[in-house]
mmCIF file of C-alpha atoms in Angstrom:
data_model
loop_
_atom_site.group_PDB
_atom_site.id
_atom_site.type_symbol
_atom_site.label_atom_id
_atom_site.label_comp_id
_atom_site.label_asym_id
_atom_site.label_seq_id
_atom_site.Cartn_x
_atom_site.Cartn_y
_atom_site.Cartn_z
ATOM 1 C CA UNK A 1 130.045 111.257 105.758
ATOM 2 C CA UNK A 2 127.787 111.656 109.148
ATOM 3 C CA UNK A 3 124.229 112.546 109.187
ATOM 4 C CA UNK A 4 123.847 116.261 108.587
ATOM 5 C CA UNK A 5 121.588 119.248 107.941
ATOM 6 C CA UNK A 6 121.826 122.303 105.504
ATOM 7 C CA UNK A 7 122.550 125.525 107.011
ATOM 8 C CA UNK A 8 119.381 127.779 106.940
ATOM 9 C CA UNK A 9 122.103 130.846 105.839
ATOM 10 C CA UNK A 10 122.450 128.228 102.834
ATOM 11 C CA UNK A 11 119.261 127.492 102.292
ATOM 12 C CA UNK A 12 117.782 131.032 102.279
ATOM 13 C CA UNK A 13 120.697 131.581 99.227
ATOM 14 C CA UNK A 14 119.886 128.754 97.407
ATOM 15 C CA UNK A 15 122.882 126.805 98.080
ATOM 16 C CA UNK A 16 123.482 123.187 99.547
ATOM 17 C CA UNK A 17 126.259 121.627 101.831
ATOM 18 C CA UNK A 18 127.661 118.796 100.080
ATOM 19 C CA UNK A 19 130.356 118.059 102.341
ATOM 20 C CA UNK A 20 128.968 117.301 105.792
ATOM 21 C CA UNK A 21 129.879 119.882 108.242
ATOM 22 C CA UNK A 22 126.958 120.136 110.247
ATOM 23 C CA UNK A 23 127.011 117.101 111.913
ATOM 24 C CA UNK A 24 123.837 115.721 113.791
ATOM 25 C CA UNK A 25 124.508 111.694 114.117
ATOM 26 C CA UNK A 26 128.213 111.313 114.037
ATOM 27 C CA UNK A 27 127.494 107.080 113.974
ATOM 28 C CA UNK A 28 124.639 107.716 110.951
ATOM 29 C CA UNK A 29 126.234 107.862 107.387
ATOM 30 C CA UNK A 30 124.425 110.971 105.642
ATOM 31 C CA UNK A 31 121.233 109.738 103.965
ATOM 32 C CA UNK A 32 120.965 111.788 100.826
ATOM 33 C CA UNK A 33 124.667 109.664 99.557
ATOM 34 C CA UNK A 34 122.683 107.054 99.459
ATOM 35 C CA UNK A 35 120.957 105.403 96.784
ATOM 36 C CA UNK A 36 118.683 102.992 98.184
ATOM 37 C CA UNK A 37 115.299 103.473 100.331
ATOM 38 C CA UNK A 38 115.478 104.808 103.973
ATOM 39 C CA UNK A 39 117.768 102.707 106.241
ATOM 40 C CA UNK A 40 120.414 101.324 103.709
ATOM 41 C CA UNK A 41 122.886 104.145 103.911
ATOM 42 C CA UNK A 42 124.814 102.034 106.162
ATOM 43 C CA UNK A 43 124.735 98.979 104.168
ATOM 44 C CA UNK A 44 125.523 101.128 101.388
ATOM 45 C CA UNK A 45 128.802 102.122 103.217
ATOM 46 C CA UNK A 46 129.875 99.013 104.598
ATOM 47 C CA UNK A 47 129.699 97.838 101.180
ATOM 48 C CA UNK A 48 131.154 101.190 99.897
ATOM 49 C CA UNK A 49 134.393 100.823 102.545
ATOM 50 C CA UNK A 50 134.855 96.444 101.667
ATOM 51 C CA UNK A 51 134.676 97.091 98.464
ATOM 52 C CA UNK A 52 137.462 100.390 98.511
ATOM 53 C CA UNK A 53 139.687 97.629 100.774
ATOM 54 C CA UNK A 54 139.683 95.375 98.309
ATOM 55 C CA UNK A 55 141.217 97.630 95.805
ATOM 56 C CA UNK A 56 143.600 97.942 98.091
ATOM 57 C CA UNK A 57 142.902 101.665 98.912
ATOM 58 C CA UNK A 58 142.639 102.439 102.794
ATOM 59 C CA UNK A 59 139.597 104.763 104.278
ATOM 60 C CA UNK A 60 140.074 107.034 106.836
ATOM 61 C CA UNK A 61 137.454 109.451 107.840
ATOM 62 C CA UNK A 62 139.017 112.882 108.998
ATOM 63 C CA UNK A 63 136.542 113.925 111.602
ATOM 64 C CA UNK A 64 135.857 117.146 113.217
ATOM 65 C CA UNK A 65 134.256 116.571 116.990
ATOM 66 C CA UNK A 66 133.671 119.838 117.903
ATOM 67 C CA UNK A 67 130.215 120.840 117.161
ATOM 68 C CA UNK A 68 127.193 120.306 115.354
ATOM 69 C CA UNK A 69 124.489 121.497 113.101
ATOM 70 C CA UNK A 70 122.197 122.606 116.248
ATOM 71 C CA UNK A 71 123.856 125.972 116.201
ATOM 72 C CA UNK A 72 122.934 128.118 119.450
ATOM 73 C CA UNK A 73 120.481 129.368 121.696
ATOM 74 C CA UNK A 74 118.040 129.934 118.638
ATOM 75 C CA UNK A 75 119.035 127.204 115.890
ATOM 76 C CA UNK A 76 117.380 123.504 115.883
ATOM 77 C CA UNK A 77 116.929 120.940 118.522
ATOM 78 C CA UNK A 78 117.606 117.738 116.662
ATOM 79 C CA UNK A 79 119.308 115.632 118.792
ATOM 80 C CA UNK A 80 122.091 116.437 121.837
ATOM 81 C CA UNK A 81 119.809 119.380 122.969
ATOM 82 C CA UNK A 82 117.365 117.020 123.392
ATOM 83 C CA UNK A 83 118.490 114.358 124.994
ATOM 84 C CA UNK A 84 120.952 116.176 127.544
ATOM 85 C CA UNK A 85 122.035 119.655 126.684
ATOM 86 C CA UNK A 86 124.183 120.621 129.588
ATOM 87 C CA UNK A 87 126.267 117.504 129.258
ATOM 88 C CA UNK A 88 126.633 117.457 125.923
ATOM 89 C CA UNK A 89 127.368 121.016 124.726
ATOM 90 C CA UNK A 90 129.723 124.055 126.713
ATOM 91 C CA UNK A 91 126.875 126.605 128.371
ATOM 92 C CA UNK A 92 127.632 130.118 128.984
ATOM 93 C CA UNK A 93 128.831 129.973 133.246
ATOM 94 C CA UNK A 94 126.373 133.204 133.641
ATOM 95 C CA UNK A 95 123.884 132.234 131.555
ATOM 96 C CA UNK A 96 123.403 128.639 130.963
ATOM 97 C CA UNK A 97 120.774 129.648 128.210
ATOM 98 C CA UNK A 98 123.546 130.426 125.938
ATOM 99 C CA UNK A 99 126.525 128.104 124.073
ATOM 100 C CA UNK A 100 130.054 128.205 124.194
ATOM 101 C CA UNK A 101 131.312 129.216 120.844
ATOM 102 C CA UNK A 102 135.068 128.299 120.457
ATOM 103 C CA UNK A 103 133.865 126.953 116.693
ATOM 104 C CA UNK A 104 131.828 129.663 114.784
ATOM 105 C CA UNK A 105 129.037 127.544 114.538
ATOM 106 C CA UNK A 106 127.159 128.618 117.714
ATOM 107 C CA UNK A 107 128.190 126.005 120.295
ATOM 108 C CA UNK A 108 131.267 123.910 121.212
ATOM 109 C CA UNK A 109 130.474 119.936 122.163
ATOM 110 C CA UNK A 110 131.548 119.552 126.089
ATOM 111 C CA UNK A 111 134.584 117.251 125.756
ATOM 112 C CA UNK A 112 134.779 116.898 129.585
ATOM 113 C CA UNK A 113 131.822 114.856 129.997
ATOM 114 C CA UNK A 114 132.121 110.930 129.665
ATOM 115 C CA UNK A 115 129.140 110.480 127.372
ATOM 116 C CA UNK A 116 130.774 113.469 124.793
ATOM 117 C CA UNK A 117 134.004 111.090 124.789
ATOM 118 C CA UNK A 118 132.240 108.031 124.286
ATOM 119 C CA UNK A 119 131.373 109.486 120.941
ATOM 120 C CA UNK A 120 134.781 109.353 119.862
ATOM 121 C CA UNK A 121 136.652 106.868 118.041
ATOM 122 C CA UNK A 122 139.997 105.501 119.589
ATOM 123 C CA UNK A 123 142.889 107.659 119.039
ATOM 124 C CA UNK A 124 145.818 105.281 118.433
ATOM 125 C CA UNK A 125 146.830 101.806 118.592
ATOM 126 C CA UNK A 126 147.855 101.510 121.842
ATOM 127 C CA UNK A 127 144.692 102.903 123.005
ATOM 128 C CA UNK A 128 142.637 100.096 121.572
ATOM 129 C CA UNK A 129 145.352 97.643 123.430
ATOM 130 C CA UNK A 130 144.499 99.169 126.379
ATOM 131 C CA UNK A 131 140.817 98.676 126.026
ATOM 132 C CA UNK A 132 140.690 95.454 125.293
ATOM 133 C CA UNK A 133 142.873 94.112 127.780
#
Protein backbone atom coordinates (compact mmCIF):
# COMPACT_ATOMS: atom_id res chain seq x y z
CA UNK A 1 0.00 0.00 0.00
CA UNK A 2 2.94 2.65 1.05
CA UNK A 3 5.19 4.31 -1.33
CA UNK A 4 7.87 1.89 -2.45
CA UNK A 5 10.80 1.09 -4.74
CA UNK A 6 11.81 -2.11 -6.76
CA UNK A 7 14.66 -3.97 -5.52
CA UNK A 8 17.71 -3.48 -7.89
CA UNK A 9 18.31 -7.64 -7.30
CA UNK A 10 14.71 -7.49 -9.04
CA UNK A 11 15.28 -5.27 -11.43
CA UNK A 12 18.59 -6.63 -12.80
CA UNK A 13 16.24 -10.15 -13.27
CA UNK A 14 13.57 -8.62 -14.85
CA UNK A 15 11.12 -8.94 -12.18
CA UNK A 16 8.84 -6.33 -10.28
CA UNK A 17 7.57 -6.05 -6.58
CA UNK A 18 3.96 -5.87 -6.67
CA UNK A 19 3.33 -6.09 -3.14
CA UNK A 20 5.05 -3.21 -1.36
CA UNK A 21 7.80 -4.37 0.79
CA UNK A 22 10.25 -1.83 0.38
CA UNK A 23 8.75 0.83 2.01
CA UNK A 24 10.01 4.53 1.53
CA UNK A 25 6.83 6.86 2.66
CA UNK A 26 4.89 4.75 5.04
CA UNK A 27 1.97 7.90 5.01
CA UNK A 28 2.22 7.95 0.81
CA UNK A 29 -0.11 5.29 -0.86
CA UNK A 30 2.18 3.64 -3.70
CA UNK A 31 1.82 5.69 -6.89
CA UNK A 32 1.95 3.16 -9.66
CA UNK A 33 -1.89 1.66 -7.98
CA UNK A 34 -3.04 4.54 -9.04
CA UNK A 35 -4.84 5.50 -11.99
CA UNK A 36 -4.99 9.09 -12.13
CA UNK A 37 -2.10 11.84 -12.76
CA UNK A 38 0.61 12.47 -10.05
CA UNK A 39 -0.87 13.40 -6.62
CA UNK A 40 -4.30 11.52 -6.66
CA UNK A 41 -3.15 8.25 -5.23
CA UNK A 42 -4.49 9.40 -2.04
CA UNK A 43 -7.74 10.54 -3.25
CA UNK A 44 -7.81 7.44 -5.08
CA UNK A 45 -7.60 5.55 -1.69
CA UNK A 46 -9.74 7.50 0.40
CA UNK A 47 -12.22 6.86 -2.16
CA UNK A 48 -10.95 3.22 -2.56
CA UNK A 49 -11.35 2.60 1.57
CA UNK A 50 -15.29 4.75 1.71
CA UNK A 51 -16.29 3.04 -0.89
CA UNK A 52 -14.99 -0.81 0.57
CA UNK A 53 -16.94 0.58 4.03
CA UNK A 54 -19.84 0.95 2.43
CA UNK A 55 -20.03 -2.56 1.28
CA UNK A 56 -19.72 -3.25 4.51
CA UNK A 57 -16.20 -4.85 4.26
CA UNK A 58 -13.61 -3.48 6.92
CA UNK A 59 -9.80 -2.43 5.81
CA UNK A 60 -7.04 -3.06 7.79
CA UNK A 61 -3.58 -2.54 6.57
CA UNK A 62 -1.10 -5.22 8.07
CA UNK A 63 2.04 -3.21 8.31
CA UNK A 64 5.56 -4.15 8.72
CA UNK A 65 7.67 -1.11 10.59
CA UNK A 66 10.84 -2.45 10.53
CA UNK A 67 12.74 -1.27 7.62
CA UNK A 68 12.77 0.17 4.36
CA UNK A 69 13.75 0.09 0.77
CA UNK A 70 17.12 2.20 1.54
CA UNK A 71 18.92 -1.03 2.19
CA UNK A 72 22.53 -0.41 3.80
CA UNK A 73 25.64 1.30 3.76
CA UNK A 74 25.64 1.12 -0.18
CA UNK A 75 21.80 1.05 -1.30
CA UNK A 76 19.73 4.46 -1.96
CA UNK A 77 19.28 7.56 0.02
CA UNK A 78 15.65 8.39 -0.58
CA UNK A 79 14.36 9.62 2.37
CA UNK A 80 15.24 8.70 6.37
CA UNK A 81 19.01 8.73 5.42
CA UNK A 82 18.50 11.96 4.42
CA UNK A 83 16.78 13.68 6.66
CA UNK A 84 18.33 12.09 9.97
CA UNK A 85 20.06 8.79 9.63
CA UNK A 86 21.28 8.11 13.10
CA UNK A 87 17.85 8.67 14.55
CA UNK A 88 16.03 7.01 12.28
CA UNK A 89 17.81 3.72 11.45
CA UNK A 90 20.05 1.17 14.13
CA UNK A 91 24.03 2.03 13.25
CA UNK A 92 26.65 -0.44 13.80
CA UNK A 93 28.10 0.78 17.81
CA UNK A 94 31.81 0.41 16.15
CA UNK A 95 31.14 1.67 13.07
CA UNK A 96 28.35 4.03 12.72
CA UNK A 97 28.91 3.81 8.83
CA UNK A 98 27.18 0.57 8.83
CA UNK A 99 23.21 -0.61 9.61
CA UNK A 100 21.81 -2.83 11.98
CA UNK A 101 20.39 -5.74 10.16
CA UNK A 102 17.87 -7.66 12.40
CA UNK A 103 15.54 -7.70 8.94
CA UNK A 104 17.54 -9.02 5.87
CA UNK A 105 17.04 -6.01 4.12
CA UNK A 106 20.22 -4.14 5.18
CA UNK A 107 19.06 -1.96 8.08
CA UNK A 108 16.58 -2.12 11.00
CA UNK A 109 14.39 1.35 11.66
CA UNK A 110 15.54 2.66 15.35
CA UNK A 111 12.32 2.10 17.33
CA UNK A 112 13.84 3.89 20.38
CA UNK A 113 13.79 7.24 19.00
CA UNK A 114 10.53 9.44 19.39
CA UNK A 115 10.37 10.58 15.78
CA UNK A 116 10.65 6.50 14.56
CA UNK A 117 7.44 6.01 16.92
CA UNK A 118 5.66 8.87 15.74
CA UNK A 119 5.50 7.00 12.50
CA UNK A 120 3.39 4.48 13.91
CA UNK A 121 -0.20 4.11 14.03
CA UNK A 122 -1.93 3.59 17.52
CA UNK A 123 -1.83 0.15 18.73
CA UNK A 124 -5.20 -0.41 20.44
CA UNK A 125 -8.20 1.27 21.61
CA UNK A 126 -7.28 2.25 24.76
CA UNK A 127 -4.28 3.83 23.43
CA UNK A 128 -6.20 6.30 21.33
CA UNK A 129 -8.33 7.00 24.77
CA UNK A 130 -5.37 7.85 26.26
CA UNK A 131 -4.30 10.31 23.67
CA UNK A 132 -7.04 12.15 23.40
CA UNK A 133 -7.79 12.75 26.84
Amino acid sequence: MHQFVQDSNLIQRHLRNYWGYNSIGYLAPHNEYARGGRGEQVQEFKHLVKTLHDAGIEVILDVVYNHTGEGNHLGPMLSFKGIDNPAYYRLMADNRRHYMDYTGTGNTLNMRHPHVLQLLPLRSGRDARARAA
